[in-house]
Coordinates of C-alpha atoms in Angstrom, one line a residue:
X851 CA 24.4 -57.0 -31.6
X852 CA 23.6 -53.1 -31.4
X853 CA 20.9 -53.9 -29.0
X854 CA 23.0 -56.9 -27.3
X855 CA 25.6 -54.3 -26.6
X856 CA 23.5 -51.5 -25.1
X857 CA 21.7 -54.1 -23.2
X858 CA 25.1 -54.2 -21.3
X859 CA 25.4 -50.7 -21.2
X860 CA 22.2 -50.3 -19.2
X861 CA 22.6 -53.0 -16.8
X862 CA 26.3 -51.3 -16.2
X863 CA 24.2 -48.3 -15.7
X864 CA 21.5 -49.9 -13.0
X865 CA 24.6 -51.4 -11.0
X866 CA 26.4 -48.6 -10.0
X867 CA 23.2 -46.9 -9.2
X868 CA 22.4 -49.9 -6.4
X869 CA 25.7 -50.5 -5.6
X870 CA 26.0 -46.8 -4.3
X871 CA 28.4 -47.6 -1.4
X872 CA 31.5 -47.3 -3.4
X873 CA 32.9 -44.2 -4.3
X874 CA 32.4 -42.9 -7.7
X875 CA 33.1 -39.4 -7.3
X876 CA 37.3 -38.3 -8.3
X877 CA 37.5 -34.7 -6.6
X878 CA 35.9 -34.7 -3.2
X879 CA 36.7 -31.2 -2.5
X880 CA 33.7 -29.3 -1.2
X881 CA 33.4 -27.4 -4.5
X882 CA 32.7 -30.7 -6.4
X883 CA 30.4 -32.5 -3.8
X884 CA 26.7 -31.6 -4.7
X885 CA 24.6 -29.9 -2.3
X886 CA 21.3 -29.3 -4.4
X887 CA 18.8 -31.9 -2.9
X888 CA 16.2 -31.8 -6.5
X889 CA 17.0 -31.4 -9.6
X890 CA 14.7 -30.5 -12.9
X891 CA 16.1 -31.6 -16.4
X892 CA 14.9 -30.7 -20.2
X893 CA 16.3 -33.4 -22.3
X894 CA 15.1 -32.6 -26.1
X895 CA 16.8 -35.2 -28.4
X896 CA 17.4 -36.2 -32.1
X897 CA 17.9 -39.6 -34.4
X898 CA 22.1 -40.1 -34.3
X899 CA 22.2 -39.8 -38.1
X900 CA 22.4 -35.9 -38.5
X901 CA 21.6 -36.5 -42.2
X902 CA 18.4 -38.1 -41.2
X903 CA 18.3 -36.6 -37.3
X904 CA 14.3 -35.2 -38.3
X905 CA 13.2 -39.1 -38.6
X906 CA 13.3 -39.4 -34.4
X907 CA 12.3 -36.1 -32.2
X908 CA 11.9 -36.5 -28.8
X909 CA 11.3 -34.5 -25.6
X910 CA 12.3 -36.1 -22.1
X911 CA 11.5 -34.2 -18.7
X912 CA 12.9 -35.4 -15.8
X913 CA 12.5 -34.4 -11.4
X914 CA 15.1 -36.5 -9.4
X915 CA 15.3 -36.6 -5.9
X916 CA 19.3 -36.9 -3.8
X917 CA 19.1 -40.1 -1.7
X918 CA 22.1 -40.5 -0.1
X919 CA 24.7 -41.6 -2.7
X920 CA 22.3 -42.2 -5.9
X921 CA 19.3 -39.7 -7.2
X922 CA 15.6 -41.2 -7.2
X923 CA 14.7 -40.9 -10.8
X924 CA 10.5 -39.5 -12.4
X925 CA 10.9 -39.6 -16.0
X926 CA 8.0 -38.8 -18.7
X927 CA 9.1 -38.7 -22.0
X928 CA 7.6 -38.5 -25.7
X929 CA 8.2 -39.4 -29.0
X930 CA 7.5 -38.7 -32.3
X931 CA 9.4 -40.7 -35.4
X932 CA 8.9 -42.9 -38.4
X933 CA 8.0 -46.2 -37.8
X934 CA 10.6 -48.3 -38.9
X935 CA 13.3 -46.4 -36.7
X936 CA 11.2 -47.1 -33.9
X937 CA 10.7 -50.8 -34.1
X938 CA 10.3 -53.6 -36.5
X939 CA 6.6 -54.2 -37.9
X940 CA 4.6 -57.4 -36.7
X941 CA 2.6 -57.7 -39.8
X942 CA -0.6 -59.8 -37.4
X943 CA 0.0 -56.7 -34.5
X944 CA 0.1 -54.0 -36.7
X945 CA -2.6 -55.9 -39.3
X946 CA -0.1 -53.6 -41.9
X947 CA 2.7 -54.4 -44.4
X948 CA 5.7 -53.1 -44.7
X949 CA 5.0 -51.0 -47.7
X950 CA 2.3 -49.2 -46.0
X951 CA 3.9 -48.1 -42.9
X952 CA 6.9 -46.6 -45.0
X953 CA 7.9 -43.4 -43.7
X954 CA 4.4 -43.5 -41.6
X955 CA 5.0 -41.6 -38.7
X956 CA 4.5 -43.0 -35.3
X957 CA 4.2 -41.8 -31.2
X958 CA 6.0 -43.1 -28.0
X959 CA 4.1 -42.5 -24.8
X960 CA 6.2 -42.9 -21.2
X961 CA 6.6 -42.8 -17.7
X962 CA 9.7 -44.1 -15.7
X963 CA 11.2 -44.6 -12.5
X964 CA 14.5 -45.8 -11.8
X965 CA 18.4 -44.8 -10.2
X966 CA 21.1 -42.6 -11.2
X967 CA 24.6 -41.4 -10.2
X968 CA 26.8 -39.0 -10.8
X969 CA 30.3 -39.1 -11.2
X970 CA 33.0 -37.0 -12.0
X971 CA 35.4 -39.5 -14.3
X972 CA 35.4 -36.5 -17.9
X973 CA 37.3 -34.6 -15.1
X974 CA 40.8 -37.1 -15.3
X975 CA 40.6 -36.4 -18.8
X976 CA 40.0 -33.1 -19.8
X977 CA 41.3 -30.5 -18.2
X978 CA 38.2 -28.9 -16.2
X979 CA 37.0 -28.6 -13.3
X980 CA 33.2 -28.3 -13.6
X981 CA 32.7 -30.8 -15.8
X982 CA 30.2 -33.8 -14.7
X983 CA 28.3 -36.8 -15.6
X984 CA 24.6 -38.2 -14.8
X985 CA 24.1 -42.3 -15.5
X986 CA 20.3 -43.3 -14.4
X987 CA 17.9 -46.2 -15.9
X988 CA 14.7 -46.1 -15.3
X989 CA 11.8 -48.7 -15.1
X990 CA 9.1 -47.6 -17.9
X991 CA 5.6 -48.0 -18.7
X992 CA 5.3 -47.5 -22.3
X993 CA 2.1 -46.3 -24.9
X994 CA 2.5 -46.6 -28.8
X995 CA 0.2 -45.2 -31.4
X996 CA 0.5 -46.6 -34.9
X997 CA -2.1 -44.2 -36.5
X998 CA -2.0 -45.3 -39.9
X999 CA -3.6 -48.8 -38.9
X1000 CA -5.4 -47.5 -35.7
X1001 CA -3.6 -49.7 -33.5
X1002 CA -2.5 -48.7 -29.9
X1003 CA 0.3 -51.1 -28.1
X1004 CA 1.2 -50.6 -24.0
X1005 CA 3.4 -52.5 -21.9
X1006 CA 6.6 -52.0 -20.1
X1007 CA 10.5 -51.6 -20.9
X1008 CA 13.4 -49.7 -19.5
X1009 CA 14.9 -45.7 -20.4
X1010 CA 19.0 -45.4 -20.2
X1011 CA 20.5 -41.9 -20.1
X1012 CA 23.3 -40.8 -20.1
X1013 CA 24.6 -37.4 -19.7
X1014 CA 28.5 -35.3 -19.7
X1015 CA 27.2 -31.4 -18.0
X1016 CA 29.3 -28.2 -17.7
X1017 CA 28.6 -26.3 -14.6
X1018 CA 27.5 -23.0 -15.6
X1019 CA 26.6 -21.8 -12.3
X1020 CA 25.3 -23.1 -8.9
X1021 CA 21.6 -23.8 -10.4
X1022 CA 22.5 -24.2 -13.6
X1023 CA 24.5 -27.2 -15.7
X1024 CA 23.7 -27.9 -19.6
X1025 CA 25.8 -30.4 -21.3
X1026 CA 24.6 -33.7 -24.1
X1027 CA 22.6 -36.6 -23.6
X1028 CA 22.6 -40.2 -25.0
X1029 CA 19.2 -42.1 -24.3
X1030 CA 18.4 -45.2 -25.0
X1031 CA 14.4 -46.9 -25.0
X1032 CA 13.7 -50.4 -24.8
X1033 CA 10.0 -51.4 -24.8
X1034 CA 7.5 -54.5 -25.5
X1035 CA 4.8 -53.8 -26.1
X1036 CA 1.1 -55.4 -26.8
X1037 CA -1.9 -54.2 -28.6
X1038 CA -5.6 -55.7 -27.2
X1039 CA -6.5 -59.4 -27.8
X1040 CA -9.0 -59.1 -30.3
X1041 CA -9.9 -62.7 -30.7
X1042 CA -9.3 -65.7 -28.2
X1043 CA -7.1 -67.4 -30.7
X1044 CA -4.2 -64.6 -30.6
X1045 CA -1.1 -65.7 -29.3
X1046 CA 0.8 -62.6 -27.3
X1047 CA 3.8 -62.9 -29.5
X1048 CA 0.8 -62.3 -32.5
X1049 CA 0.0 -59.1 -30.9
X1050 CA 3.2 -57.8 -29.9
X1051 CA 5.4 -54.6 -30.7
X1052 CA 9.4 -54.8 -29.8
X1053 CA 10.5 -50.4 -29.8
X1054 CA 14.4 -49.8 -29.5
X1055 CA 15.5 -46.4 -30.4
X1056 CA 18.4 -44.1 -29.5
X1057 CA 18.8 -40.4 -29.9
X1058 CA 21.3 -37.8 -28.6
X1059 CA 20.5 -34.0 -28.1
X1060 CA 21.1 -31.7 -25.5
X1061 CA 20.2 -31.7 -21.6
X1062 CA 19.3 -28.5 -19.4
X1063 CA 19.4 -29.4 -15.6
X1064 CA 18.4 -26.7 -12.9
X1065 CA 19.2 -27.8 -9.4
X1066 CA 17.2 -26.3 -6.3

C-alpha cells in the first residue's frame, strides 16, 4: 500500500510538470516570479526513522534549467544503506540468504533526467511570503552493488523529489526535502536458463533531509 501511494504521488508530480500551461503560482507579484534560469541543488538525506537515521544515508546533486513554466532537471544520487532498507532479498539474484544479508551495507548510484514545477501553495497556509515548493519527477538509470555477495545490478527507475524552501537571498534558498526512489535492477545472466525475474531486485526507499539551492 505504501508503494502504491508513493507511486500515485509520483504520477501526480510528473503530471504537474507536463501540464505546464496551467498556472500554479499563487502569488503573481514580480518579487515572487522566478527570474533565474539555472538552479544548483545539494540534498543530503537519511532514513525517515530518526532512531535509525543512519540505516540509509544519501546525497543528491542536481542542476535544473528553467524552461518556460517548468524546470528541466538533471540529477546524480549516491546512497549507502542497509540492504533490507533499500530492497527485499531475492535469493536467486543475490545468491545469499536473508540471514547472510542482515545488517550488511549496499550502494545505490543513479543518474536521472526529468521535469519539475515551482509553486507557492504553502504561502496560503503559513504567514510567510518567502517560502515556496519544488516538485520534481525524474526517470533514472541505476547501479546497485551488494558487496557481501559481490553482485552488481543495473536498470531503470524513477525518483520523486519534493522540497519546501525558505528564500534567504536572491540567490540562495534552503529547506527540507523528501525523496522517493523506485527501480527494478538486474544482474547479468550467468546461464541461459536464468529468467529475468530470477536475477532481479526491486529498489524502494524514502529519505528526508535538507535541501540547499543556489540560483543564477
